Amino acid sequence: DTGVSQNPRHKITKRGQNVTFRCDPISEHNRLYWYRQTLGQGPEFLTYFQNEAQLEKSRLLSDRFSAERPKGSFSTLEIQRTEQGDSAMYLCASSLDQRTFSNYGYTFGSGTRLTVV
Amino acid sequence: AQSVTQLDSHVSVSEGTPVLLRCNYSSSYSPSLFWYVQHPNKGLQLLLKYTSAATLVKGINGFEAEFKKSETSFHLTKPSAHMSDAAEYFCVVSDPRGGATNKLIFGTGTLLAVQP
């Protein structure tokens, strides 16, 4: 296990279809984050898990979006009834619980690029 | 609310010349600050981080940044640019309070071009 793995790398879908992305974090990391990056912008926070619990969701995460992390291991992000505005790079990151901030370490995956046509 | 402003969307330098990428931050707390680099079709890579220790932070690949509280700045520098430095660079701030989400807030990015 050398990093955060995301699948698929690319997804092209027709508007209105559902899509699901997967993220496999670094095995000992208990925190998992999803970010979205649109063209020409920096990544924006979507949601965060501490183990299996989803503790925060951004207002960017509409009702069409749902994320899960069963058993506190891998996570899935599902988008229902996709819209063209959902086209973006979806990034996953993992880290250890950083209460002491002595070693602040996020590790990002390479992302899933979604294109809605 | 926390935020970062990257003052230049594009910077172009010649190989071997110094690099300066500018970042100003806004935070109600003593922030944690980072610089990340993103090469095309690759993941985000941490260059360096400031977490209230030394104000001059050294990172990978010869990059460094200086935290200046009086100027609310965290500019990224490198003495001599290399062709492989061409990429997009993000200045990032995070809430350092213990137990918080620790979500990262990214700037809009600076695209660095290195001319031969």
PDB file of C-alpha atoms in Angstrom:
ATOM      1  CA  ASP A   1       0.000   0.000   0.000  1.00  0.00           C
ATOM      2  CA  THR A   2       1.925   3.003  -1.248  1.00  0.00           C
ATOM      3  CA  GLY A   3      -0.734   5.664  -1.477  1.00  0.00           C
ATOM      4  CA  VAL A   4      -4.354   6.639  -1.998  1.00  0.00           C
ATOM      5  CA  SER A   5      -5.953   4.815  -4.896  1.00  0.00           C
ATOM      6  CA  GLN A   6      -8.934   6.125  -6.853  1.00  0.00           C
ATOM      7  CA  ASN A   7     -10.991   4.331  -9.471  1.00  0.00           C
ATOM      8  CA  PRO A   8     -11.837   4.873 -12.185  1.00  0.00           C
ATOM      9  CA  ARG A   9      -9.316   7.440 -13.412  1.00  0.00           C
ATOM     10  CA  HIS A  10     -11.737   8.749 -16.009  1.00  0.00           C
ATOM     11  CA  LYS A  11     -15.503   8.500 -16.379  1.00  0.00           C
ATOM     12  CA  ILE A  12     -17.620   9.806 -19.220  1.00  0.00           C
ATOM     13  CA  THR A  13     -21.352   9.624 -18.650  1.00  0.00           C
ATOM     14  CA  LYS A  14     -24.528  10.948 -20.173  1.00  0.00           C
ATOM     15  CA  ARG A  15     -26.505  13.577 -18.343  1.00  0.00           C
ATOM     16  CA  GLY A  16     -29.046  11.984 -16.034  1.00  0.00           C
ATOM     17  CA  GLN A  17     -27.059   8.820 -15.396  1.00  0.00           C
ATOM     18  CA  ASN A  18     -25.725   7.781 -11.972  1.00  0.00           C
ATOM     19  CA  VAL A  19     -22.015   7.351 -11.346  1.00  0.00           C
ATOM     20  CA  THR A  20     -20.009   5.939  -8.459  1.00  0.00           C
ATOM     21  CA  PHE A  21     -16.358   6.516  -7.633  1.00  0.00           C
ATOM     22  CA  ARG A  22     -14.189   4.555  -5.240  1.00  0.00           C
ATOM     23  CA  CYS A  23     -11.342   5.631  -2.996  1.00  0.00           C
ATOM     24  CA  ASP A  24      -8.973   3.299  -1.158  1.00  0.00           C
ATOM     25  CA  PRO A  25      -7.049   5.292   1.464  1.00  0.00           C
ATOM     26  CA  ILE A  26      -3.736   4.472   3.090  1.00  0.00           C
ATOM     27  CA  SER A  27      -4.622   1.551   5.343  1.00  0.00           C
ATOM     28  CA  GLU A  28      -3.696   3.083   8.708  1.00  0.00           C
ATOM     29  CA  HIS A  29      -5.319   6.452   7.983  1.00  0.00           C
ATOM     30  CA  ASN A  30      -8.568   6.950   9.869  1.00  0.00           C
ATOM     31  CA  ARG A  31      -9.600  10.204   8.161  1.00  0.00           C
ATOM     32  CA  LEU A  32     -10.852  10.352   4.586  1.00  0.00           C
ATOM     33  CA  TYR A  33     -11.796  13.438   2.595  1.00  0.00           C
ATOM     34  CA  TRP A  34     -13.456  14.103  -0.752  1.00  0.00           C
ATOM     35  CA  TYR A  35     -12.689  17.259  -2.726  1.00  0.00           C
ATOM     36  CA  ARG A  36     -13.880  18.519  -6.100  1.00  0.00           C
ATOM     37  CA  GLN A  37     -11.711  20.480  -8.517  1.00  0.00           C
ATOM     38  CA  THR A  38     -13.237  22.263 -11.479  1.00  0.00           C
ATOM     39  CA  LEU A  39     -11.207  23.616 -14.374  1.00  0.00           C
ATOM     40  CA  GLY A  40      -9.045  26.570 -13.387  1.00  0.00           C
ATOM     41  CA  GLN A  41      -9.898  26.358  -9.706  1.00  0.00           C
ATOM     42  CA  GLY A  42      -8.370  24.898  -6.586  1.00  0.00           C
ATOM     43  CA  PRO A  43      -9.917  21.844  -4.968  1.00  0.00           C
ATOM     44  CA  GLU A  44     -13.006  22.466  -2.800  1.00  0.00           C
ATOM     45  CA  PHE A  45     -13.934  20.411   0.253  1.00  0.00           C
ATOM     46  CA  LEU A  46     -16.972  18.145  -0.151  1.00  0.00           C
ATOM     47  CA  THR A  47     -17.080  15.818   2.831  1.00  0.00           C
ATOM     48  CA  TYR A  48     -15.040  14.088   5.519  1.00  0.00           C
ATOM     49  CA  PHE A  49     -15.099  10.775   7.384  1.00  0.00           C
ATOM     50  CA  GLN A  50     -13.532   9.867  10.697  1.00  0.00           C
ATOM     51  CA  ASN A  51     -13.434   6.073  10.453  1.00  0.00           C
ATOM     52  CA  GLU A  52     -16.926   5.128   9.210  1.00  0.00           C
ATOM     53  CA  ALA A  53     -18.673   8.264  10.478  1.00  0.00           C
ATOM     54  CA  GLN A  54     -19.389  11.084   8.032  1.00  0.00           C
ATOM     55  CA  LEU A  55     -18.749  14.115  10.243  1.00  0.00           C
ATOM     56  CA  GLU A  56     -19.045  17.058   7.897  1.00  0.00           C
ATOM     57  CA  LYS A  57     -20.609  17.827   4.529  1.00  0.00           C
ATOM     58  CA  SER A  58     -20.138  20.955   2.475  1.00  0.00           C
ATOM     59  CA  ARG A  59     -23.093  22.878   1.101  1.00  0.00           C
ATOM     60  CA  LEU A  60     -21.582  22.006  -2.298  1.00  0.00           C
ATOM     61  CA  LEU A  61     -22.772  18.453  -1.681  1.00  0.00           C
ATOM     62  CA  SER A  62     -26.322  18.554  -3.002  1.00  0.00           C
ATOM     63  CA  ASP A  63     -28.946  15.863  -2.343  1.00  0.00           C
ATOM     64  CA  ARG A  64     -27.808  14.113  -5.524  1.00  0.00           C
ATOM     65  CA  PHE A  65     -24.462  13.359  -3.918  1.00  0.00           C
ATOM     66  CA  SER A  66     -23.928  10.659  -1.331  1.00  0.00           C
ATOM     67  CA  ALA A  67     -20.759   9.286   0.211  1.00  0.00           C
ATOM     68  CA  GLU A  68     -20.181   6.237   2.317  1.00  0.00           C
ATOM     69  CA  ARG A  69     -17.290   4.632   4.117  1.00  0.00           C
ATOM     70  CA  PRO A  70     -18.463   1.240   5.323  1.00  0.00           C
ATOM     71  CA  LYS A  71     -16.239  -0.355   7.964  1.00  0.00           C
ATOM     72  CA  GLY A  72     -13.998   2.693   7.926  1.00  0.00           C
ATOM     73  CA  SER A  73     -11.910   1.453   5.023  1.00  0.00           C
ATOM     74  CA  PHE A  74     -12.621   2.371   1.383  1.00  0.00           C
ATOM     75  CA  SER A  75     -15.122   5.065   0.471  1.00  0.00           C
ATOM     76  CA  THR A  76     -17.547   5.575  -2.389  1.00  0.00           C
ATOM     77  CA  LEU A  77     -18.955   8.800  -3.775  1.00  0.00           C
ATOM     78  CA  GLU A  78     -22.154   8.476  -5.798  1.00  0.00           C
ATOM     79  CA  ILE A  79     -23.706  11.160  -7.951  1.00  0.00           C
ATOM     80  CA  GLN A  80     -27.287  10.577  -9.018  1.00  0.00           C
ATOM     81  CA  ARG A  81     -28.905  12.146 -12.091  1.00  0.00           C
ATOM     82  CA  THR A  82     -25.653  13.742 -13.217  1.00  0.00           C
ATOM     83  CA  GLU A  83     -25.662  17.249 -14.654  1.00  0.00           C
ATOM     84  CA  GLN A  84     -23.104  18.929 -16.906  1.00  0.00           C
ATOM     85  CA  GLY A  85     -22.079  21.095 -13.957  1.00  0.00           C
ATOM     86  CA  ASP A  86     -20.884  17.975 -12.147  1.00  0.00           C
ATOM     87  CA  SER A  87     -18.008  17.655 -14.632  1.00  0.00           C
ATOM     88  CA  ALA A  88     -14.860  17.974 -12.525  1.00  0.00           C
ATOM     89  CA  MET A  89     -11.953  16.112 -10.994  1.00  0.00           C
ATOM     90  CA  TYR A  90     -13.007  14.343  -7.800  1.00  0.00           C
ATOM     91  CA  LEU A  91     -10.110  13.965  -5.382  1.00  0.00           C
ATOM     92  CA  CYS A  92      -9.837  11.737  -2.362  1.00  0.00           C
ATOM     93  CA  ALA A  93      -7.350  12.240   0.452  1.00  0.00           C
ATOM     94  CA  SER A  94      -6.587  10.445   3.691  1.00  0.00           C
ATOM     95  CA  SER A  95      -4.752  11.318   6.892  1.00  0.00           C
ATOM     96  CA  LEU A  96      -4.276  10.301  10.474  1.00  0.00           C
ATOM     97  CA  ASP A  97      -6.210  12.029  13.237  1.00  0.00           C
ATOM     98  CA  GLN A  98      -4.071  15.136  13.706  1.00  0.00           C
ATOM     99  CA  ARG A  99      -4.937  16.278  17.209  1.00  0.00           C
ATOM    100  CA  THR A 100      -1.369  17.288  17.967  1.00  0.00           C
ATOM    101  CA  PHE A 101      -0.616  18.626  14.474  1.00  0.00           C
ATOM    102  CA  SER A 102       2.918  17.387  14.896  1.00  0.00           C
ATOM    103  CA  ASN A 103       2.906  15.657  11.557  1.00  0.00           C
ATOM    104  CA  TYR A 104       0.201  17.147   9.419  1.00  0.00           C
ATOM    105  CA  GLY A 105      -0.025  14.758   6.523  1.00  0.00           C
ATOM    106  CA  TYR A 106      -2.678  14.584   3.903  1.00  0.00           C
ATOM    107  CA  THR A 107      -2.085  12.147   1.046  1.00  0.00           C
ATOM    108  CA  PHE A 108      -4.099  12.792  -2.101  1.00  0.00           C
ATOM    109  CA  GLY A 109      -5.064  10.295  -4.751  1.00  0.00           C
ATOM    110  CA  SER A 110      -4.702  11.067  -8.450  1.00  0.00           C
ATOM    111  CA  GLY A 111      -8.414  11.717  -8.768  1.00  0.00           C
ATOM    112  CA  THR A 112     -11.319  10.624 -10.938  1.00  0.00           C
ATOM    113  CA  ARG A 113     -12.066  12.929 -13.845  1.00  0.00           C
ATOM    114  CA  LEU A 114     -15.800  13.010 -14.574  1.00  0.00           C
ATOM    115  CA  THR A 115     -17.143  14.325 -17.861  1.00  0.00           C
ATOM    116  CA  VAL A 116     -20.914  14.627 -18.216  1.00  0.00           C
ATOM    117  CA  VAL A 117     -22.058  14.927 -21.829  1.00  0.00           C
TER     118      VAL A 117
ATOM    119  CA  ALA B   1     -13.577  32.507   7.851  1.00  0.00           C
ATOM    120  CA  GLN B   2     -10.296  31.349   6.428  1.00  0.00           C
ATOM    121  CA  SER B   3      -9.149  32.025   2.899  1.00  0.00           C
ATOM    122  CA  VAL B   4      -6.057  32.349   0.746  1.00  0.00           C
ATOM    123  CA  THR B   5      -5.437  34.632  -2.189  1.00  0.00           C
ATOM    124  CA  GLN B   6      -2.872  33.745  -4.818  1.00  0.00           C
ATOM    125  CA  LEU B   7      -1.928  37.008  -6.387  1.00  0.00           C
ATOM    126  CA  ASP B   8      -0.817  35.672  -9.778  1.00  0.00           C
ATOM    127  CA  SER B   9      -2.711  33.169 -11.890  1.00  0.00           C
ATOM    128  CA  HIS B  10       0.274  32.701 -14.241  1.00  0.00           C
ATOM    129  CA  VAL B  11       4.005  33.160 -13.675  1.00  0.00           C
ATOM    130  CA  SER B  12       6.632  32.625 -16.344  1.00  0.00           C
ATOM    131  CA  VAL B  13      10.358  32.416 -15.580  1.00  0.00           C
ATOM    132  CA  SER B  14      13.469  31.351 -17.443  1.00  0.00           C
ATOM    133  CA  GLU B  15      15.308  28.215 -16.409  1.00  0.00           C
ATOM    134  CA  GLY B  16      17.928  29.040 -13.786  1.00  0.00           C
ATOM    135  CA  THR B  17      16.231  32.240 -12.577  1.00  0.00           C
ATOM    136  CA  PRO B  18      14.464  32.698  -9.225  1.00  0.00           C
ATOM    137  CA  VAL B  19      10.831  31.759  -8.660  1.00  0.00           C
ATOM    138  CA  LEU B  20       8.405  33.780  -6.532  1.00  0.00           C
ATOM    139  CA  LEU B  21       4.794  32.682  -6.143  1.00  0.00           C
ATOM    140  CA  ARG B  22       2.771  34.994  -3.928  1.00  0.00           C
ATOM    141  CA  CYS B  23       0.115  34.063  -1.388  1.00  0.00           C
ATOM    142  CA  ASN B  24      -1.792  36.064   1.205  1.00  0.00           C
ATOM    143  CA  TYR B  25      -3.984  34.440   3.813  1.00  0.00           C
ATOM    144  CA  SER B  26      -6.860  35.396   6.044  1.00  0.00           C
ATOM    145  CA  SER B  27      -7.512  33.510   9.263  1.00  0.00           C
ATOM    146  CA  SER B  28      -9.118  34.176  12.613  1.00  0.00           C
ATOM    147  CA  TYR B  29      -6.720  31.744  14.239  1.00  0.00           C
ATOM    148  CA  SER B  30      -3.021  31.069  14.006  1.00  0.00           C
ATOM    149  CA  PRO B  31      -3.182  29.115  10.771  1.00  0.00           C
ATOM    150  CA  SER B  32      -1.486  26.094   9.320  1.00  0.00           C
ATOM    151  CA  LEU B  33      -0.296  26.920   5.813  1.00  0.00           C
ATOM    152  CA  PHE B  34       0.837  24.713   2.977  1.00  0.00           C
ATOM    153  CA  TRP B  35       2.006  24.762  -0.594  1.00  0.00           C
ATOM    154  CA  TYR B  36       0.959  21.922  -2.879  1.00  0.00           C
ATOM    155  CA  VAL B  37       2.066  21.237  -6.441  1.00  0.00           C
ATOM    156  CA  GLN B  38       0.002  19.549  -9.133  1.00  0.00           C
ATOM    157  CA  HIS B  39       1.650  18.248 -12.289  1.00  0.00           C
ATOM    158  CA  PRO B  40      -0.610  17.449 -15.256  1.00  0.00           C
ATOM    159  CA  ASN B  41      -2.554  14.224 -14.761  1.00  0.00           C
ATOM    160  CA  LYS B  42      -0.945  13.648 -11.382  1.00  0.00           C
ATOM    161  CA  GLY B  43      -2.099  13.962  -7.795  1.00  0.00           C
ATOM    162  CA  LEU B  44      -1.446  16.853  -5.464  1.00  0.00           C
ATOM    163  CA  GLN B  45       1.927  16.702  -3.783  1.00  0.00           C
ATOM    164  CA  LEU B  46       2.831  18.513  -0.577  1.00  0.00           C
ATOM    165  CA  LEU B  47       5.801  20.851  -1.081  1.00  0.00           C
ATOM    166  CA  LEU B  48       6.024  22.265   2.418  1.00  0.00           C
ATOM    167  CA  LYS B  49       3.993  23.169   5.488  1.00  0.00           C
ATOM    168  CA  TYR B  50       3.992  25.788   8.236  1.00  0.00           C
ATOM    169  CA  THR B  51       2.470  24.771  11.578  1.00  0.00           C
ATOM    170  CA  SER B  52       3.645  27.492  14.025  1.00  0.00           C
ATOM    171  CA  ALA B  53       7.249  26.377  14.303  1.00  0.00           C
ATOM    172  CA  ALA B  54      10.029  28.133  12.375  1.00  0.00           C
ATOM    173  CA  THR B  55       8.736  30.912  10.136  1.00  0.00           C
ATOM    174  CA  LEU B  56      11.095  29.963   7.291  1.00  0.00           C
ATOM    175  CA  VAL B  57      10.013  26.589   6.027  1.00  0.00           C
ATOM    176  CA  LYS B  58      12.068  24.448   3.707  1.00  0.00           C
ATOM    177  CA  GLY B  59      10.369  21.974   1.440  1.00  0.00           C
ATOM    178  CA  ILE B  60      11.171  19.488  -1.253  1.00  0.00           C
ATOM    179  CA  ASN B  61      12.934  20.219  -4.549  1.00  0.00           C
ATOM    180  CA  GLY B  62      14.640  23.364  -3.217  1.00  0.00           C
ATOM    181  CA  PHE B  63      11.452  25.299  -2.472  1.00  0.00           C
ATOM    182  CA  GLU B  64      10.971  27.349   0.670  1.00  0.00           C
ATOM    183  CA  ALA B  65       8.375  29.725   2.071  1.00  0.00           C
ATOM    184  CA  GLU B  66       8.385  32.358   4.766  1.00  0.00           C
ATOM    185  CA  PHE B  67       5.459  32.961   7.097  1.00  0.00           C
ATOM    186  CA  LYS B  68       5.077  36.697   7.741  1.00  0.00           C
ATOM    187  CA  LYS B  69       2.288  37.374  10.207  1.00  0.00           C
ATOM    188  CA  SER B  70       2.560  41.161   9.908  1.00  0.00           C
ATOM    189  CA  GLU B  71       1.981  40.921   6.157  1.00  0.00           C
ATOM    190  CA  THR B  72      -0.343  37.876   6.314  1.00  0.00           C
ATOM    191  CA  SER B  73       1.789  36.354   3.583  1.00  0.00           C
ATOM    192  CA  PHE B  74       3.280  32.957   2.814  1.00  0.00           C
ATOM    193  CA  HIS B  75       5.159  33.393  -0.458  1.00  0.00           C
ATOM    194  CA  LEU B  76       6.863  30.441  -2.133  1.00  0.00           C
ATOM    195  CA  THR B  77      10.377  30.855  -3.503  1.00  0.00           C
ATOM    196  CA  LYS B  78      13.097  28.888  -5.213  1.00  0.00           C
ATOM    197  CA  PRO B  79      16.530  30.286  -6.088  1.00  0.00           C
ATOM    198  CA  SER B  80      16.826  28.625  -9.492  1.00  0.00           C
ATOM    199  CA  ALA B  81      13.977  27.266 -11.597  1.00  0.00           C
ATOM    200  CA  HIS B  82      14.207  23.926 -13.346  1.00  0.00           C
ATOM    201  CA  MET B  83      12.163  22.801 -16.323  1.00  0.00           C
ATOM    202  CA  SER B  84      10.583  20.106 -14.144  1.00  0.00           C
ATOM    203  CA  ASP B  85       9.135  22.814 -11.869  1.00  0.00           C
ATOM    204  CA  ALA B  86       6.533  23.708 -14.498  1.00  0.00           C
ATOM    205  CA  ALA B  87       3.215  22.867 -12.840  1.00  0.00           C
ATOM    206  CA  GLU B  88       0.303  24.395 -10.952  1.00  0.00           C
ATOM    207  CA  TYR B  89       0.958  25.503  -7.394  1.00  0.00           C
ATOM    208  CA  PHE B  90      -1.669  25.900  -4.699  1.00  0.00           C
ATOM    209  CA  CYS B  91      -1.419  27.865  -1.468  1.00  0.00           C
ATOM    210  CA  VAL B  92      -3.562  26.241   1.211  1.00  0.00           C
ATOM    211  CA  VAL B  93      -4.764  27.169   4.697  1.00  0.00           C
ATOM    212  CA  SER B  94      -6.239  24.946   7.381  1.00  0.00           C
ATOM    213  CA  ASP B  95      -7.844  25.430  10.767  1.00  0.00           C
ATOM    214  CA  PRO B  96      -5.294  24.094  13.265  1.00  0.00           C
ATOM    215  CA  ARG B  97      -7.657  23.723  16.230  1.00  0.00           C
ATOM    216  CA  GLY B  98      -7.512  20.290  17.716  1.00  0.00           C
ATOM    217  CA  GLY B  99     -10.527  18.095  16.935  1.00  0.00           C
ATOM    218  CA  ALA B 100     -11.629  20.200  13.976  1.00  0.00           C
ATOM    219  CA  THR B 101     -12.229  18.764  10.541  1.00  0.00           C
ATOM    220  CA  ASN B 102      -8.818  19.924   9.347  1.00  0.00           C
ATOM    221  CA  LYS B 103     -10.248  20.533   5.927  1.00  0.00           C
ATOM    222  CA  LEU B 104      -7.958  22.333   3.541  1.00  0.00           C
ATOM    223  CA  ILE B 105      -8.941  25.586   1.855  1.00  0.00           C
ATOM    224  CA  PHE B 106      -7.183  26.021  -1.459  1.00  0.00           C
ATOM    225  CA  GLY B 107      -6.304  29.124  -3.388  1.00  0.00           C
ATOM    226  CA  THR B 108      -7.149  29.328  -7.080  1.00  0.00           C
ATOM    227  CA  GLY B 109      -3.670  28.258  -8.104  1.00  0.00           C
ATOM    228  CA  THR B 110      -0.666  29.737  -9.908  1.00  0.00           C
ATOM    229  CA  LEU B 111       0.443  28.139 -13.135  1.00  0.00           C
ATOM    230  CA  LEU B 112       4.231  28.244 -13.352  1.00  0.00           C
ATOM    231  CA  ALA B 113       5.813  28.100 -16.793  1.00  0.00           C
ATOM    232  CA  VAL B 114       9.582  27.629 -17.131  1.00  0.00           C
ATOM    233  CA  GLN B 115      11.151  28.769 -20.386  1.00  0.00           C
ATOM    234  CA  PRO B 116      14.384  27.184 -21.632  1.00  0.00           C
TER     235      PRO B 116
END
